[in-house]
């Protein structure tokens, strides 16, 4: 009888000593990508959790500037301000339930390459242009910041085409490469506006182009001693003092239409007809290129937003130039430039508006094509 009782007591003691762990590690660390919100889910770290205890598991950080807010991992800066994202690095956490505790690690890595947000695939730069910064023709973005490295060189002293390999790199060594074609153009093409502005709106020019502009401006100034020396240069009618005259030279604009149709006839193409809506748009653009010589308007929109298009035009084109003192000289400049020549001899165009605007000794020219 006593023997049976003794066995029962031993079994009871063995049963009382048994304990089942609730927190079993599945992953000692979990990796997250930098730039993402990090939500700490116990199921990512622990094995087959009973749904009844998930809400009772406490997540603890012993790092002073690291907090858990609504399961989201939050990192604060030195001043206690919450950062947008948790920095790249390793962070220790603890899962606690009753008398159990498991240590885990959160790892934040940046493996994402920068993105090009603005990339000019073709750049036209004048021969011998000064202080050219090719980095300003591209933009990239990355959560950890990015910089550009130009992998090869462009010989700005020689007209021709070059390949520019652009490498965007972030703080953690992730890279993105792209190729841009750089075309080094002549002074005449640059004077006709056949160059590319950088993303800040800067036009890079040579010393020779600067001198040429001054020369053209001086040639346009009337002489007080001998007014007849400027008989070949048409000045717009104005009530202002002649030295400060500004306005439209309509006869020059009409002459350009005639010269365009001569070129088209020689190429076997039909003549363009004068279009008042395109001419109005050209007048707006001629004034705008005084302050910003670009196919982009001062407000950042495309040049074609000046055209009142009620469906009359399926395609549009624009040529701009400045500094030329006659219709024949600006036409020679445009015809010497492949891009401008292409517009003039484009078989899809049927209409044309032209503007010639004079201000501070310089003529500004615009052709607006429609078809």
Coordinates of C-alpha atoms in Angstrom, one line a residue:
X1 CA 0.0 0.0 0.0
X2 CA 2.8 2.5 0.9
X3 CA 4.6 1.6 -2.2
X4 CA 1.7 2.6 -4.5
X5 CA 1.4 6.0 -2.7
X6 CA 5.1 6.7 -3.2
X7 CA 4.9 6.1 -7.0
X8 CA 1.9 8.5 -7.3
X9 CA 3.9 11.3 -5.5
X10 CA 6.8 11.0 -7.9
X11 CA 4.6 11.2 -10.9
X12 CA 2.9 14.2 -9.6
X13 CA 6.3 16.0 -9.0
X14 CA 7.5 15.2 -12.5
X15 CA 4.3 16.6 -14.0
X16 CA 4.6 19.8 -12.0
X17 CA 8.2 20.5 -13.3
X18 CA 7.2 20.4 -17.0
X19 CA 7.2 23.8 -18.9
X20 CA 6.4 24.5 -22.5
X21 CA 8.1 27.5 -24.2
X22 CA 5.8 29.9 -26.1
X23 CA 8.5 31.9 -27.8
X24 CA 10.6 29.9 -30.3
X25 CA 13.0 31.7 -32.6
X26 CA 12.4 31.3 -36.4
X27 CA 14.8 34.1 -37.4
X28 CA 17.4 35.8 -35.2
X29 CA 17.4 38.7 -37.6
X30 CA 15.2 40.1 -40.4
X31 CA 16.5 42.4 -43.2
X32 CA 14.5 45.5 -44.3
X33 CA 15.2 47.9 -47.2
X34 CA 16.1 51.5 -46.3
X35 CA 13.4 53.9 -47.2
X36 CA 10.5 51.7 -46.1
X37 CA 8.4 51.9 -43.0
X38 CA 9.4 49.0 -40.7
X39 CA 6.6 47.3 -38.8
X40 CA 7.7 44.7 -36.3
X41 CA 5.7 41.5 -36.7
X42 CA 6.5 38.8 -34.2
X43 CA 5.5 36.2 -36.8
X44 CA 8.6 37.3 -38.9
X45 CA 10.9 36.3 -36.0
X46 CA 9.1 33.6 -34.0
X47 CA 7.7 30.1 -34.8
X48 CA 4.0 29.3 -35.0
X49 CA 2.7 31.7 -32.4
X50 CA -0.6 31.1 -30.7
X51 CA -2.9 33.9 -31.8
X52 CA -4.1 34.2 -28.2
X53 CA -0.7 35.5 -27.1
X54 CA 0.4 37.6 -30.0
X55 CA -1.2 40.7 -28.6
X56 CA 0.5 40.1 -25.2
X57 CA 4.0 39.9 -26.6
X58 CA 5.9 43.1 -25.8
X59 CA 8.6 44.4 -28.1
X60 CA 11.3 46.3 -26.3
X61 CA 14.2 48.4 -27.5
X62 CA 17.0 49.3 -25.1
X63 CA 18.5 51.8 -27.6
X64 CA 17.9 55.3 -26.3
X65 CA 16.8 56.8 -29.7
X66 CA 14.9 53.8 -31.0
X67 CA 11.2 53.4 -30.2
X68 CA 8.3 51.2 -31.1
X69 CA 5.1 53.1 -31.9
X70 CA 2.1 51.1 -33.0
X71 CA 4.4 48.3 -34.0
X72 CA 6.4 50.7 -36.2
X73 CA 10.1 51.1 -35.6
X74 CA 11.0 54.8 -35.1
X75 CA 14.4 56.3 -35.0
X76 CA 15.0 59.8 -33.5
X77 CA 17.8 62.2 -34.2
X78 CA 20.0 63.9 -31.6
X79 CA 17.4 66.5 -30.9
X80 CA 14.7 63.9 -30.4
X81 CA 12.9 64.6 -33.7
X82 CA 11.5 61.5 -35.5
X83 CA 13.4 60.6 -38.6
X84 CA 11.4 59.8 -41.8
X85 CA 13.1 56.4 -42.1
X86 CA 15.3 54.2 -39.9
X87 CA 18.9 54.6 -40.9
X88 CA 20.9 51.9 -42.4
X89 CA 22.4 49.7 -39.6
X90 CA 21.6 47.0 -37.1
X91 CA 19.2 47.4 -34.2
X92 CA 18.6 45.0 -31.2
X93 CA 15.1 44.2 -30.0
X94 CA 13.6 41.9 -27.4
X95 CA 10.3 40.0 -27.6
X96 CA 9.0 39.5 -24.0
X97 CA 6.1 37.3 -22.9
X98 CA 5.5 36.5 -19.2
X99 CA 8.9 35.1 -18.1
X100 CA 10.2 34.4 -21.6
X101 CA 12.5 36.7 -23.5
X102 CA 14.0 36.4 -27.0
X103 CA 16.7 38.7 -28.5
X104 CA 16.5 39.5 -32.2
X105 CA 18.1 41.9 -34.6
X106 CA 16.6 44.2 -37.2
X107 CA 19.0 44.9 -40.1
X108 CA 18.4 47.9 -42.4
X109 CA 20.2 47.8 -45.7
X110 CA 20.2 50.0 -48.8
X111 CA 20.4 47.8 -52.0
X112 CA 18.4 50.1 -54.3
X113 CA 20.2 51.9 -57.1
X114 CA 19.5 55.7 -57.7
X115 CA 16.8 56.6 -60.2
X116 CA 17.4 59.2 -63.0
X117 CA 14.6 61.7 -62.6
X118 CA 15.8 64.0 -65.5
X119 CA 18.2 62.7 -68.1
X120 CA 19.0 64.4 -71.4
X121 CA 19.8 61.6 -73.9
X122 CA 21.2 64.2 -76.4
X123 CA 23.1 67.3 -75.5
X124 CA 24.3 69.9 -78.0
X125 CA 27.2 72.1 -76.8
X126 CA 29.0 74.8 -78.8
X127 CA 32.6 74.1 -79.8
X128 CA 35.0 75.6 -77.2
X129 CA 32.1 76.5 -74.8
X130 CA 33.4 77.6 -71.4
X131 CA 32.8 76.2 -67.9
X132 CA 30.6 73.4 -69.1
X133 CA 29.3 71.3 -66.2
X134 CA 27.8 68.1 -67.6
X135 CA 26.5 67.1 -64.2
X136 CA 23.9 69.8 -64.5
X137 CA 22.3 68.0 -67.5
X138 CA 21.1 65.2 -65.2
X139 CA 19.2 64.7 -62.0
X140 CA 18.8 61.6 -59.9
X141 CA 17.1 60.7 -56.6
X142 CA 17.8 58.2 -53.9
X143 CA 16.9 58.0 -50.2
X144 CA 20.5 58.2 -49.2
X145 CA 21.4 60.9 -51.8
X146 CA 23.2 60.5 -55.0
X147 CA 26.1 62.0 -57.0
X148 CA 27.2 61.9 -60.6
X149 CA 30.5 60.7 -62.1
X150 CA 31.2 61.2 -65.8
X151 CA 33.1 58.2 -66.9
X152 CA 34.6 59.5 -70.2
X153 CA 35.5 62.9 -71.7
X154 CA 34.1 65.1 -74.4
X155 CA 36.6 67.0 -76.6
X156 CA 34.9 70.4 -76.8
X157 CA 37.6 71.7 -79.1
X158 CA 36.5 69.4 -81.9
X159 CA 33.1 69.3 -83.6
X160 CA 31.6 65.8 -83.6
X161 CA 29.6 63.3 -81.6
X162 CA 30.6 61.7 -78.3
X163 CA 29.2 59.2 -75.9
X164 CA 29.0 60.3 -72.3
X165 CA 28.7 57.5 -69.7
X166 CA 26.9 58.9 -66.6
X167 CA 27.3 57.0 -63.4
X168 CA 24.8 57.8 -60.6
X169 CA 26.0 56.5 -57.2
X170 CA 24.4 56.6 -53.7
X171 CA 26.1 56.7 -50.3
X172 CA 26.1 53.0 -50.0
X173 CA 27.7 52.2 -53.4
X174 CA 24.6 51.3 -55.4
X175 CA 25.0 52.4 -59.0
X176 CA 22.9 53.3 -62.1
X177 CA 24.5 53.9 -65.5
X178 CA 23.2 55.6 -68.6
X179 CA 24.6 56.9 -71.9
X180 CA 24.0 60.4 -73.3
X181 CA 25.1 61.6 -76.8
X182 CA 27.0 64.8 -76.8
X183 CA 27.1 66.8 -80.1
X184 CA 29.7 69.5 -80.3
X185 CA 28.3 72.1 -82.7
X186 CA 29.7 75.1 -84.6
X187 CA 29.5 78.7 -83.5
X188 CA 26.9 79.3 -86.3
X189 CA 24.7 76.6 -85.0
X190 CA 25.0 78.0 -81.5
X191 CA 24.1 81.4 -82.7
X192 CA 21.0 79.9 -84.4
X193 CA 19.9 78.5 -81.0
X194 CA 20.9 74.9 -81.8
X195 CA 22.3 74.2 -78.4
X196 CA 21.0 72.5 -75.2
X197 CA 20.3 74.3 -72.0
X198 CA 21.2 72.5 -68.8
X199 CA 18.5 71.7 -66.3
X200 CA 19.1 75.1 -64.6
X201 CA 18.5 76.9 -67.9
X202 CA 22.2 77.8 -68.5
X203 CA 23.5 78.2 -72.0
X204 CA 27.2 77.4 -72.3
X205 CA 29.0 79.5 -74.9
X206 CA 32.5 80.1 -76.2
X207 CA 34.3 83.4 -75.9
X208 CA 34.0 83.7 -79.7
X209 CA 30.2 83.5 -79.4
X210 CA 30.2 86.2 -76.8
X211 CA 32.2 88.5 -79.0
X212 CA 30.0 87.7 -82.0
X213 CA 26.9 88.7 -80.0
X214 CA 28.6 92.0 -79.1
X215 CA 29.6 92.5 -82.7
X216 CA 26.0 92.0 -83.9
X217 CA 24.6 94.3 -81.2
X218 CA 27.1 97.1 -82.2
X219 CA 26.2 96.6 -85.8
X220 CA 22.5 97.2 -85.0
X221 CA 23.1 100.4 -83.2
X222 CA 22.3 103.5 -85.3
X223 CA 25.1 106.0 -85.8
X224 CA 24.3 109.6 -84.8
X225 CA 27.0 110.9 -87.1
X226 CA 25.9 109.0 -90.2
X227 CA 22.4 107.6 -90.0
X228 CA 22.6 106.3 -93.5
X229 CA 25.1 103.6 -92.5
X230 CA 22.2 101.6 -91.0
X231 CA 19.9 101.7 -94.1
X232 CA 20.2 98.0 -94.6
X233 CA 18.9 97.2 -91.0
X234 CA 15.2 97.6 -90.5
X235 CA 14.2 99.1 -87.1
X236 CA 10.7 98.6 -85.8
X237 CA 8.5 101.7 -85.7
X238 CA 8.3 103.1 -82.2
X239 CA 7.8 106.3 -80.4
X240 CA 10.8 105.6 -78.1
X241 CA 14.3 107.0 -78.6
X242 CA 15.8 105.0 -81.5
X243 CA 18.8 103.7 -79.4
X244 CA 16.3 102.0 -77.1
X245 CA 13.8 101.0 -79.8
X246 CA 11.9 97.8 -79.3
X247 CA 9.1 96.2 -81.3
X248 CA 8.2 93.9 -84.1
X249 CA 9.7 94.0 -87.6
X250 CA 6.7 92.6 -89.6
X251 CA 8.3 93.0 -93.0
X252 CA 11.2 90.8 -91.9
X253 CA 8.8 88.2 -90.7
X254 CA 7.0 88.2 -94.1
X255 CA 10.3 88.0 -95.9
X256 CA 11.1 84.8 -93.9
X257 CA 8.0 83.2 -95.2
X258 CA 9.0 83.9 -98.7
X259 CA 12.5 82.5 -98.1
X260 CA 11.1 79.4 -96.5
X261 CA 8.8 78.7 -99.5
X262 CA 11.8 79.2 -101.8
X263 CA 13.7 76.5 -99.9
X264 CA 10.7 74.1 -99.9
X265 CA 10.1 74.6 -103.6
X266 CA 13.8 73.7 -104.4
X267 CA 13.2 70.6 -102.3
X268 CA 10.1 69.7 -104.2
X269 CA 7.8 70.5 -101.3
X270 CA 4.6 72.5 -101.2
X271 CA 4.5 76.1 -100.0
X272 CA 3.5 77.0 -96.5
X273 CA 0.6 79.4 -96.0
X274 CA 0.7 82.3 -93.5
X275 CA -1.3 81.4 -90.3
X276 CA -2.4 84.2 -88.0
X277 CA -2.7 82.0 -84.9
X278 CA 0.8 80.7 -85.4
X279 CA 2.1 84.2 -86.0
X280 CA 0.5 85.4 -82.7
X281 CA 2.2 82.5 -80.9
X282 CA 5.5 83.4 -82.6
X283 CA 5.1 87.0 -81.4
X284 CA 4.7 85.8 -77.8
X285 CA 7.7 83.5 -78.1
X286 CA 9.9 86.2 -79.7
X287 CA 9.5 88.4 -76.6
X288 CA 10.0 85.4 -74.3
X289 CA 13.4 84.3 -75.8
X290 CA 14.8 87.8 -75.0
X291 CA 15.0 86.6 -71.3
X292 CA 15.2 82.9 -71.8
X293 CA 16.6 81.5 -75.0
X294 CA 15.0 78.1 -75.0
X295 CA 12.2 76.0 -76.4
X296 CA 10.9 76.0 -72.8
X297 CA 8.9 79.0 -71.8
X298 CA 9.8 81.1 -68.7
X299 CA 7.0 79.5 -66.8
X300 CA 8.5 76.0 -67.4
X301 CA 5.9 74.9 -70.0
X302 CA 6.6 73.9 -73.6
X303 CA 6.8 76.5 -76.3
X304 CA 3.7 75.0 -78.0
X305 CA 1.5 76.1 -75.2
X306 CA 1.4 79.6 -76.9
X307 CA -0.5 78.1 -79.8
X308 CA -4.3 78.4 -79.6
X309 CA -5.0 74.9 -80.9
X310 CA -8.6 74.0 -81.5
X311 CA -7.7 70.8 -83.3
X312 CA -6.4 72.6 -86.4
X313 CA -2.9 71.4 -85.9
X314 CA -1.9 67.7 -85.6
X315 CA 1.8 68.6 -85.4
X316 CA 3.8 71.7 -84.4
X317 CA 7.4 72.8 -84.7
X318 CA 9.5 75.8 -83.6
X319 CA 12.7 77.4 -84.7
X320 CA 14.4 80.2 -82.8
X321 CA 17.4 82.4 -83.3
X322 CA 18.8 85.8 -82.3
X323 CA 21.5 88.2 -83.4
X324 CA 20.9 87.9 -87.1
X325 CA 20.3 91.3 -88.7
X326 CA 18.3 90.2 -91.8
X327 CA 15.8 87.6 -92.9
X328 CA 18.4 86.1 -95.4
X329 CA 21.1 85.8 -92.7
X330 CA 18.8 84.0 -90.2
X331 CA 17.5 81.7 -92.9
X332 CA 21.1 80.8 -93.8
X333 CA 21.8 80.0 -90.1
X334 CA 18.7 77.8 -89.8
X335 CA 19.4 76.0 -93.1
X336 CA 22.9 75.3 -91.9
X337 CA 21.6 73.6 -88.8
X338 CA 20.2 70.1 -89.3
X339 CA 17.5 70.3 -86.7
X340 CA 16.2 73.7 -87.9
X341 CA 16.5 72.7 -91.6
X342 CA 14.4 69.6 -90.8
X343 CA 11.5 71.8 -89.6
X344 CA 11.7 74.1 -92.7
X345 CA 11.7 71.1 -95.0
X346 CA 9.2 69.0 -93.1
X347 CA 6.5 67.7 -95.5
X348 CA 4.0 67.4 -92.7
X349 CA 3.8 71.2 -92.1
X350 CA 1.4 73.3 -94.2
X351 CA 1.3 76.6 -92.2
X352 CA 3.7 79.0 -90.8
X353 CA 3.8 82.0 -88.5
X354 CA 6.9 84.1 -88.1
X355 CA 8.0 86.8 -85.7
X356 CA 10.9 89.2 -85.7
X357 CA 11.3 91.2 -82.4
X358 CA 13.9 93.9 -81.9
X359 CA 15.1 94.9 -78.4
X360 CA 18.3 96.6 -77.2
X361 CA 20.1 96.3 -80.4
X362 CA 19.3 92.6 -81.1
X363 CA 16.8 90.8 -83.3
X364 CA 15.0 87.8 -82.0
X365 CA 13.5 85.4 -84.5
X366 CA 10.8 82.7 -84.2
X367 CA 9.2 80.4 -86.7
X368 CA 6.2 78.5 -85.6
X369 CA 5.2 75.6 -87.9
X370 CA 1.8 73.8 -88.0
X371 CA 0.3 70.9 -90.0

